[in-house]
Structures are given as C-alpha cells and as structure tokens.
Coordinates of C-alpha atoms in Angstrom, one line a residue:
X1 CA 19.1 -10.1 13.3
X2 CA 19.3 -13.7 14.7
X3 CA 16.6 -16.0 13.8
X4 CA 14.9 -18.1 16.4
X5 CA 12.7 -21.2 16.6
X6 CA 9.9 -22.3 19.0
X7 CA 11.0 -25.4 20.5
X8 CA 8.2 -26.0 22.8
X9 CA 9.5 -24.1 25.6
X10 CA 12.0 -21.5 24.6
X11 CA 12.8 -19.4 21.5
X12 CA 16.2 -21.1 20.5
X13 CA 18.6 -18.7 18.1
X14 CA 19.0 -20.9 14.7
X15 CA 20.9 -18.6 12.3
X16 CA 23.3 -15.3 13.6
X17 CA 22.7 -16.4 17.5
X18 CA 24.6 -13.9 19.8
X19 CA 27.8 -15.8 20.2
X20 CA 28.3 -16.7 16.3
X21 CA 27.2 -13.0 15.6
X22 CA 30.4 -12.4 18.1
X23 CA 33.2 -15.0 17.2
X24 CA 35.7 -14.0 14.2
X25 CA 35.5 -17.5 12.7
X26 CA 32.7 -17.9 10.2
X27 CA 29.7 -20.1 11.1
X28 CA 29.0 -23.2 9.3
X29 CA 27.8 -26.9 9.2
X30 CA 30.2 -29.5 9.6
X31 CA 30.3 -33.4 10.6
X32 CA 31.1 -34.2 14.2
X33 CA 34.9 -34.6 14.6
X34 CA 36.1 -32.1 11.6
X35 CA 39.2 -29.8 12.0
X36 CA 36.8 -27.1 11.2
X37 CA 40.2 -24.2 11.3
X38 CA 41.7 -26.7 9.0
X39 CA 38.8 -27.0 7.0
X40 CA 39.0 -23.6 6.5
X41 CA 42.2 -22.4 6.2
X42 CA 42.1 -25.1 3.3
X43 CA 38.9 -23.7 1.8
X44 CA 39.0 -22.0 -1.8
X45 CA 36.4 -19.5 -2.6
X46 CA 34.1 -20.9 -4.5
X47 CA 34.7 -24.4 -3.9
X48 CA 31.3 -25.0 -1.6
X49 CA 29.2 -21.8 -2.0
X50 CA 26.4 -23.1 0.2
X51 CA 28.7 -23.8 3.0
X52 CA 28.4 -20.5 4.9
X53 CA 24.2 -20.2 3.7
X54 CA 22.2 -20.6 1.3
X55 CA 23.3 -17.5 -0.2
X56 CA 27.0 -18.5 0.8
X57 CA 26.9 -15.9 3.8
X58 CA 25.6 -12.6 1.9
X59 CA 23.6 -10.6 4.8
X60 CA 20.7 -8.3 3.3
X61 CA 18.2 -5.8 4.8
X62 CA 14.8 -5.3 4.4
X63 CA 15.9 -2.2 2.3
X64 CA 18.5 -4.1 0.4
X65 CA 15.3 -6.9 -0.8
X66 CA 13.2 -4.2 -1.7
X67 CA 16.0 -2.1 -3.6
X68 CA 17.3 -5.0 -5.2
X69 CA 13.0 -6.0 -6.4
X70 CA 12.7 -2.6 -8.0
X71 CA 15.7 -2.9 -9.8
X72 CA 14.5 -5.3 -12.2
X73 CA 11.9 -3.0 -13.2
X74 CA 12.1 -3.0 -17.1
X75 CA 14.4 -5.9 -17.5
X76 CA 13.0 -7.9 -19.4
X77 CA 15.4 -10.7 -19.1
X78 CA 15.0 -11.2 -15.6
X79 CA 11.3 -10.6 -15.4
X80 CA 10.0 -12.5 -18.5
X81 CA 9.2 -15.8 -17.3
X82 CA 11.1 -19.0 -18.8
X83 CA 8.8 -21.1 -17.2
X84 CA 5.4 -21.6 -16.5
X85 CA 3.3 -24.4 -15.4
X86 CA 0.6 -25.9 -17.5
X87 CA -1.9 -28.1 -15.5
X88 CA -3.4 -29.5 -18.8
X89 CA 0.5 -31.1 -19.5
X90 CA 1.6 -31.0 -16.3
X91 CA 5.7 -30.1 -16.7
X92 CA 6.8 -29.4 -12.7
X93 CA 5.7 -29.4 -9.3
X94 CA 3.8 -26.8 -7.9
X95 CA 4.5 -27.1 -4.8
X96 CA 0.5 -27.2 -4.0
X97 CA 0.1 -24.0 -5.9
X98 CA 3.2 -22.2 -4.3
X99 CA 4.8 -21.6 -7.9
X100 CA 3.1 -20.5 -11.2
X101 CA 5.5 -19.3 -13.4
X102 CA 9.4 -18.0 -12.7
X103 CA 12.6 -16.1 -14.5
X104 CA 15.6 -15.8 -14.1
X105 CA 15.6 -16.0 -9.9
X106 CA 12.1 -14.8 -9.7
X107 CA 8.4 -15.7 -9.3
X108 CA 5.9 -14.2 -11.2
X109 CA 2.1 -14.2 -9.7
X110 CA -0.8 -13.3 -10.5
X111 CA -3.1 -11.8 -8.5
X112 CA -6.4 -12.9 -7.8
X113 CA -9.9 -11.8 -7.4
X114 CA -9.0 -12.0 -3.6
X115 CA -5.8 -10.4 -3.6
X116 CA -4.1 -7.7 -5.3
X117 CA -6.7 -8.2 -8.6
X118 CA -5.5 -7.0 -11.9
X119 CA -2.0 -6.8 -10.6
X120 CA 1.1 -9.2 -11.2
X121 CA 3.5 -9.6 -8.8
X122 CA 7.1 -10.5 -9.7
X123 CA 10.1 -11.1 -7.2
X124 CA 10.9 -14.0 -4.0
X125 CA 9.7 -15.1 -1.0
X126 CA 11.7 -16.9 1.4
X127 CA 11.2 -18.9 4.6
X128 CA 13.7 -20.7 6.6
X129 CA 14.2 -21.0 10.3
X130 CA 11.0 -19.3 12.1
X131 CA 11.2 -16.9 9.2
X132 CA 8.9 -15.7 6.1
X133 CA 10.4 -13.2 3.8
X134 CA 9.2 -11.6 0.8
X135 CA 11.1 -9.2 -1.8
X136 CA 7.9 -8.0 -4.4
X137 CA 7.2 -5.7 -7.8
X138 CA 3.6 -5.1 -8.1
X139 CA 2.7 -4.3 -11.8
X140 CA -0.8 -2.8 -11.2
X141 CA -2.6 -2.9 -14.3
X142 CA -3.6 0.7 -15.3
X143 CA -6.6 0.3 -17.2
X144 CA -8.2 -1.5 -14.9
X145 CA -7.3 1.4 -12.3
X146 CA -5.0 4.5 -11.8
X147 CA -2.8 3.1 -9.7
X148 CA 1.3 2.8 -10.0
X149 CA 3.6 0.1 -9.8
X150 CA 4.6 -0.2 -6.1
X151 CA 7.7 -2.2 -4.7
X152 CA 7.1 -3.6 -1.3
X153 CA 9.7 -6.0 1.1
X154 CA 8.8 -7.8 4.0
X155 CA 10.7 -9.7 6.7
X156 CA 8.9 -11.7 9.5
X157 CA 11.3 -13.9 11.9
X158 CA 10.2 -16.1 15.1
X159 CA 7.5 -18.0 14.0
X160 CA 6.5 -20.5 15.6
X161 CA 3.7 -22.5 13.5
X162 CA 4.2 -22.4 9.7
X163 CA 0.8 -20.1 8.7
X164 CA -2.4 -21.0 7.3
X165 CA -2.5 -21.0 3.8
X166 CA -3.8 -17.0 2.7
X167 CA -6.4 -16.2 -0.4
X168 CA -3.9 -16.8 -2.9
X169 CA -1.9 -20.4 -3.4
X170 CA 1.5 -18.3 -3.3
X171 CA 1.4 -17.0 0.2
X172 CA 0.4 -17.6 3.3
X173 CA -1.7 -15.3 6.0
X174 CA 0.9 -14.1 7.3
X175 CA 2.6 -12.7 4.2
X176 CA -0.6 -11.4 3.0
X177 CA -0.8 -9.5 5.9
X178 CA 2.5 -7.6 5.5
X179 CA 1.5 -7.3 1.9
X180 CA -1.6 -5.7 2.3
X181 CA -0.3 -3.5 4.9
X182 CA 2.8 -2.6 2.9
X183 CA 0.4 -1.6 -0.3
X184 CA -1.9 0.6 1.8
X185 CA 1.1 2.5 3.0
X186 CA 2.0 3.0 -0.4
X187 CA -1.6 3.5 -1.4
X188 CA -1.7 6.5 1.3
X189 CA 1.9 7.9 0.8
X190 CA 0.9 8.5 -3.2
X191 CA -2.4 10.1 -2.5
X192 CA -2.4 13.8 -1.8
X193 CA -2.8 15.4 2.2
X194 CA -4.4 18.2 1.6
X195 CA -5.9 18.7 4.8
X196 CA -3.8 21.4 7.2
X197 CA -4.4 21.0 11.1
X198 CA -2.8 24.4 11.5
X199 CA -5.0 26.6 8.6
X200 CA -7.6 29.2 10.1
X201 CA -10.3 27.3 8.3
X202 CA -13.0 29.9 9.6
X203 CA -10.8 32.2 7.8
X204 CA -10.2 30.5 4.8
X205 CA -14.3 29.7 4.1
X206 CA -14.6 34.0 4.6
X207 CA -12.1 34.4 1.7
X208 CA -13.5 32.1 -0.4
X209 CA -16.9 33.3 0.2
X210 CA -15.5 37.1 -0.8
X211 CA -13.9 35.4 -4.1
X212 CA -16.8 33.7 -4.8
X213 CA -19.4 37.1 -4.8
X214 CA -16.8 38.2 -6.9
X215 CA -16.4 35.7 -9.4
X216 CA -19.2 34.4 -9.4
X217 CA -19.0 30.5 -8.4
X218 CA -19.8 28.3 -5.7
X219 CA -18.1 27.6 -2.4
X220 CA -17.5 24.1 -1.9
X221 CA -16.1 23.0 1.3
X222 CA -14.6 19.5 1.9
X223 CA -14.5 18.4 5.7
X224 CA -12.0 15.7 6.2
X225 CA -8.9 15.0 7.5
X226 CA -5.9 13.3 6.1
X227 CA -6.1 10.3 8.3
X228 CA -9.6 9.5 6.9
X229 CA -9.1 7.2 3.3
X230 CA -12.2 8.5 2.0
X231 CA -10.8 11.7 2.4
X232 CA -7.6 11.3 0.6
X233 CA -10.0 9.5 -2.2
X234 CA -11.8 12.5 -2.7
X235 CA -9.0 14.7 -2.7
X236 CA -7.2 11.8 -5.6
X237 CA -10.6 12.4 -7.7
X238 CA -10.6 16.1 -7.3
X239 CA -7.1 16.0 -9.1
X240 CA -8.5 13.9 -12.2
X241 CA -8.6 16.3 -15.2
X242 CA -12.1 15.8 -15.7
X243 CA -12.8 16.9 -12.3
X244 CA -10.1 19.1 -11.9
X245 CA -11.3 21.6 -14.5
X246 CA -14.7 21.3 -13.8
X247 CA -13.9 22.3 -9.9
X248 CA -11.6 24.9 -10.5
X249 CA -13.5 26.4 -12.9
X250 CA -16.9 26.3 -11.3
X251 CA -15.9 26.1 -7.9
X252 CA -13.6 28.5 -4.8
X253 CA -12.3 25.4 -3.4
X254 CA -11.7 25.0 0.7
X255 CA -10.0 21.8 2.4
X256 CA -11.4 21.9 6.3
X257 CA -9.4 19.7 8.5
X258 CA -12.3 18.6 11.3
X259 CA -9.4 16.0 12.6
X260 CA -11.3 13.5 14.3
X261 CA -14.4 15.2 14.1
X262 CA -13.1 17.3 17.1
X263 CA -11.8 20.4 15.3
X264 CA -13.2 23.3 13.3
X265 CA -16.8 21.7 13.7
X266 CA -17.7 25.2 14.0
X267 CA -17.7 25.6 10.4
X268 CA -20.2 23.5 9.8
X269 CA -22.3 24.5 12.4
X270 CA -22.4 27.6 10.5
X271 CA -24.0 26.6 7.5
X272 CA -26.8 24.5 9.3
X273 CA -25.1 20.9 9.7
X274 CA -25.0 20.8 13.3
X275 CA -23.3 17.2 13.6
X276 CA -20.6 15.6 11.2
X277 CA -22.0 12.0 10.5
X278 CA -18.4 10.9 9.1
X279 CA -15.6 12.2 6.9
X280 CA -15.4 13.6 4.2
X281 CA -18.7 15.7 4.5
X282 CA -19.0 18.1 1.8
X283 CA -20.6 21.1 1.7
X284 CA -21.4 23.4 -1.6
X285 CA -22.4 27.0 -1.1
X286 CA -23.5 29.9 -3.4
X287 CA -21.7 33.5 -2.9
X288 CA -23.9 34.6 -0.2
X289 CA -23.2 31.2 1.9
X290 CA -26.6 29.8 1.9
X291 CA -26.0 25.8 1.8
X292 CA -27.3 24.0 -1.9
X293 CA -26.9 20.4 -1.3
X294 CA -28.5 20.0 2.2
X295 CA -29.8 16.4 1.7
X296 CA -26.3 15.2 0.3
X297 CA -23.5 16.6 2.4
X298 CA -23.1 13.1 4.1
X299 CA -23.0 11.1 0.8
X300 CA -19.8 11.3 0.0
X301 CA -18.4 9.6 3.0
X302 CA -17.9 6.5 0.9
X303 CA -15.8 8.8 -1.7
X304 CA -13.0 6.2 -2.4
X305 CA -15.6 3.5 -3.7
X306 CA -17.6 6.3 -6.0
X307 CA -16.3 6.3 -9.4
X308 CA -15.3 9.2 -11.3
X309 CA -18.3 9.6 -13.2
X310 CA -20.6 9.9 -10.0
X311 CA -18.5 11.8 -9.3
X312 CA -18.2 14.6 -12.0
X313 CA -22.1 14.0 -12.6
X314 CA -22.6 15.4 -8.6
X315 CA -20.4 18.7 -8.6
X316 CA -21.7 19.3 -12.4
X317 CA -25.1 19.6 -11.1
X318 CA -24.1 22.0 -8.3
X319 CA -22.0 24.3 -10.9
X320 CA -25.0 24.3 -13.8
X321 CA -25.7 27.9 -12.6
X322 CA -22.2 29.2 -11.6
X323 CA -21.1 32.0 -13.8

C-alpha cells in the first residue's frame, strides 16, 4: 500500500506511489545529477542497507508484524530489556516519555492505570510518512485478572496531523485507539458465544423444566445475546470452577438468545417479566416454573464488572434448597 501525505491541498504518494510500485528499477534517494542505472548496476549487497528504506526494502503485512511479535514469546533474549531509563541518573533520551526500556529491537511498556493496567507490552511502533504502525505482545498479568496474553498489529497510513499525545507517554490517540479496539476483539473472540439465534428456546425452558421435576434443581434461565459484553461475561463466570460446579450441580441450565431484545421475549413473558430492561436478565425457577428471584432478574445486567464472588454468593442462595 502507497503511503500518502497531506500537503495542504492533495494527498501526495510518499513511499510505493503508483508509478514506483510499477517500474522494474528499484526506488531510491539519490543526489540530483547521479547515473542512478550506474549506481546500481555498481551496487554490492550490503554495501548501503538503508538505500532502498529503512528496512533496506523489506515489504511486511499487517499479518507479517503481528506474526513476527508473537514469535518472540518466550525468548528471553529478545524480550529481556538491556536497557532501561532511570530518571534519578538520567542515562538516554526519552524522547518525552516515548521510550522506557528496550531489547534487542524492541520496546517494552508498561501499562498504566489508564491503559492496558497490569499488563506489559513488548514489541515496535513505527511512524513515517502519514503513517503510525504498531507490532505488540501484551503480557497480561494473571493474578491480577484471568486474562491471556494477546498479540495485536496495527497499521494506520494518511495522516495528516501527527496525533494528540494518548493516556500513556508511548502512544498517541490514535494508536490507542487501534489498540483498544484490537484487545476488545480479542477480549470477545476468547470469551464463549453461547447464545444460539436458531434454538427453540420455548422448547428448550419445557425440557429443562421436565429435567428439573425430575432431578430435583432449579431452572435458571440466562436472556442475552452474544453481541451483548455482559453477556459473554456472565457466560466467562459461569465457566469458573467455582461456579461451574455449583451451576451444574444445582442448576438445569438454559442460554435464551432475546437478540436485541426483539426475539424469544415470549419467554419471559411467561414467567411474569413482561419487559427486558437490558441483557443479560436472568431468571431462576423451581421445577414447577414459578419465578424465585423476582426483585433481581435485572441485576446482573452489569455481569462483566461483578466479581466472582458476588457472583457464586447470588446463585448459592438460589440453590440452598435444590436437592
């Protein structure tokens, strides 16, 4: 893809414009006046690697950054910084904040409490010509939250104004931008979508009402939809092991996809909530369907936010009596 510049009235190609992209001679800087075909054809590999680019010509996708960022996952070499910059002996330039510590080729950042918290991000960013790159791995820090490491690659081109600085020194709006985007895809890709558009969900709560007078244990219906983040937080607790065994044990478990609160609404109509205030809304029923937690069936719209142990100390309440 070229990259282009805002001169004022027109975006001009700087790098890979049409015409260069087209000739079979190779692109590159010279003074006015040089034989640039005997330049070349006097050229020895190696002998001016920045000629062609910075990277002396090497084309990469945005696949190729982020492939080449999660390879050096576990390398210890790479990854461990060899320098870092102490403010109380100051021993390099900053670059107002840009740089904290870096390997061998790469940056290592910390998050902050604005940005990616508890996390530590290790890779490149890049910006030349109109355009802001950024190659990352995220090392999320587990104890602080269940999350895994996530690798995310970003390329933005035709800029015209370089960007307000962002919530962290390293980066700028617009690359926090594409990095929060890129981690809530990842977020959302990792987190189960167990909500099915295409179920008979009427059907489904009449079965699990039948297992339930048989075994014994409550119905608990989950109204959501996949799209909905709260949603897919709920379902991510309900597959905890605390919560896990306490549901599947205590509980006949039914995932009702209400979409955007514009399908299977029936269902809850049917157990006396005659209009869903949000997703998820849960409901929890004994055998015979008669609805336990009428003054809570909206509270869990928030579900993401709750934290595990609300959350086990709610359901174990409903299942005290379950057999």
């Amino acid at each position: 893809a070229g990259l282009y510049n805002w001169d004022g009235d027109v975006w001009s190609p700087v790098v890979d414009a049409p015409k260069a992209l087209a000739d079979d001679a190779p692109v590159f800087l010279a003074e006015e006046g040089l034989d640039r075909e005997a330049y070349l054809n006097g050229y020895g590999p190696g002998e001016n690697p920045t000629l062609f680019s910075p990277q002396g010509g090497l084309r990469a996708s945005v696949v190729d950054l982020a492939q080449l960022a999660h390879s050096i996952d576990g390398r210890e070499m790479q990854t461990e910084p060899v320098w870092r910059y102490d403010a109380d002996t100051p021993n390099g330039d900053t670059d107002e904040g840009y740089f904290a510590a870096f390997g061998l080729g790469v940056q290592t950042v910390e998050g902050n409490r604005r940005l990616l918290p508890d996390a530590r991000l290790i890779g490149h960013g890049g910006e030349a010509y109109g355009l802001y790159s950024g190659a990352w791995l995220i090392k999320r820090d587990r104890s602080a939250r269940d999350d895994e490491d996530v690798t995310i690659a970003f390329v933005a081109t035709g800029v015209s104004e370089s960007p307000a600085k962002g919530a962290h020194p390293t980066f700028n709006r617009l690359e926090e931008r594409l990095l929060r985007l890129g981690l809530r895809a990842a977020d959302a890709r990792a987190e189960p979508h167990p909500f099915d558009a295409q179920a008979d969900a009427m059907s489904d709560v009449d079965s699990a009402l039948l297992r339930a007078r048989k075994s014994g244990k409550r119905v608990l219906l989950a109204l959501g939809g996949n799209w909905c983040h709260d949603s897919r937080g709920l379902a991510k607790k309900f597959e905890t092991k605390p919560l896990k065994r306490l549901i599947d044990t205590h509980f006949e478990l039914v995932w009702v996809d209400v979409g955007y609160r514009d399908r299977n609404l029936d269902v809850a109509r049917r157990f006396g909530v005659e209009k869903l205030l949000g997703t998820p809304t849960v409901l929890v029923l004994s055998p015979e369907g008669r609805l336990l937690n009428e003054d809570t069936v909206f509270d869990w719209r928030t579900a993401d936010s709750r934290s595990l142990d609300d959350a086990v100390s709610y359901f174990s309440a409903f299942a005290a009596d379950s057999k």
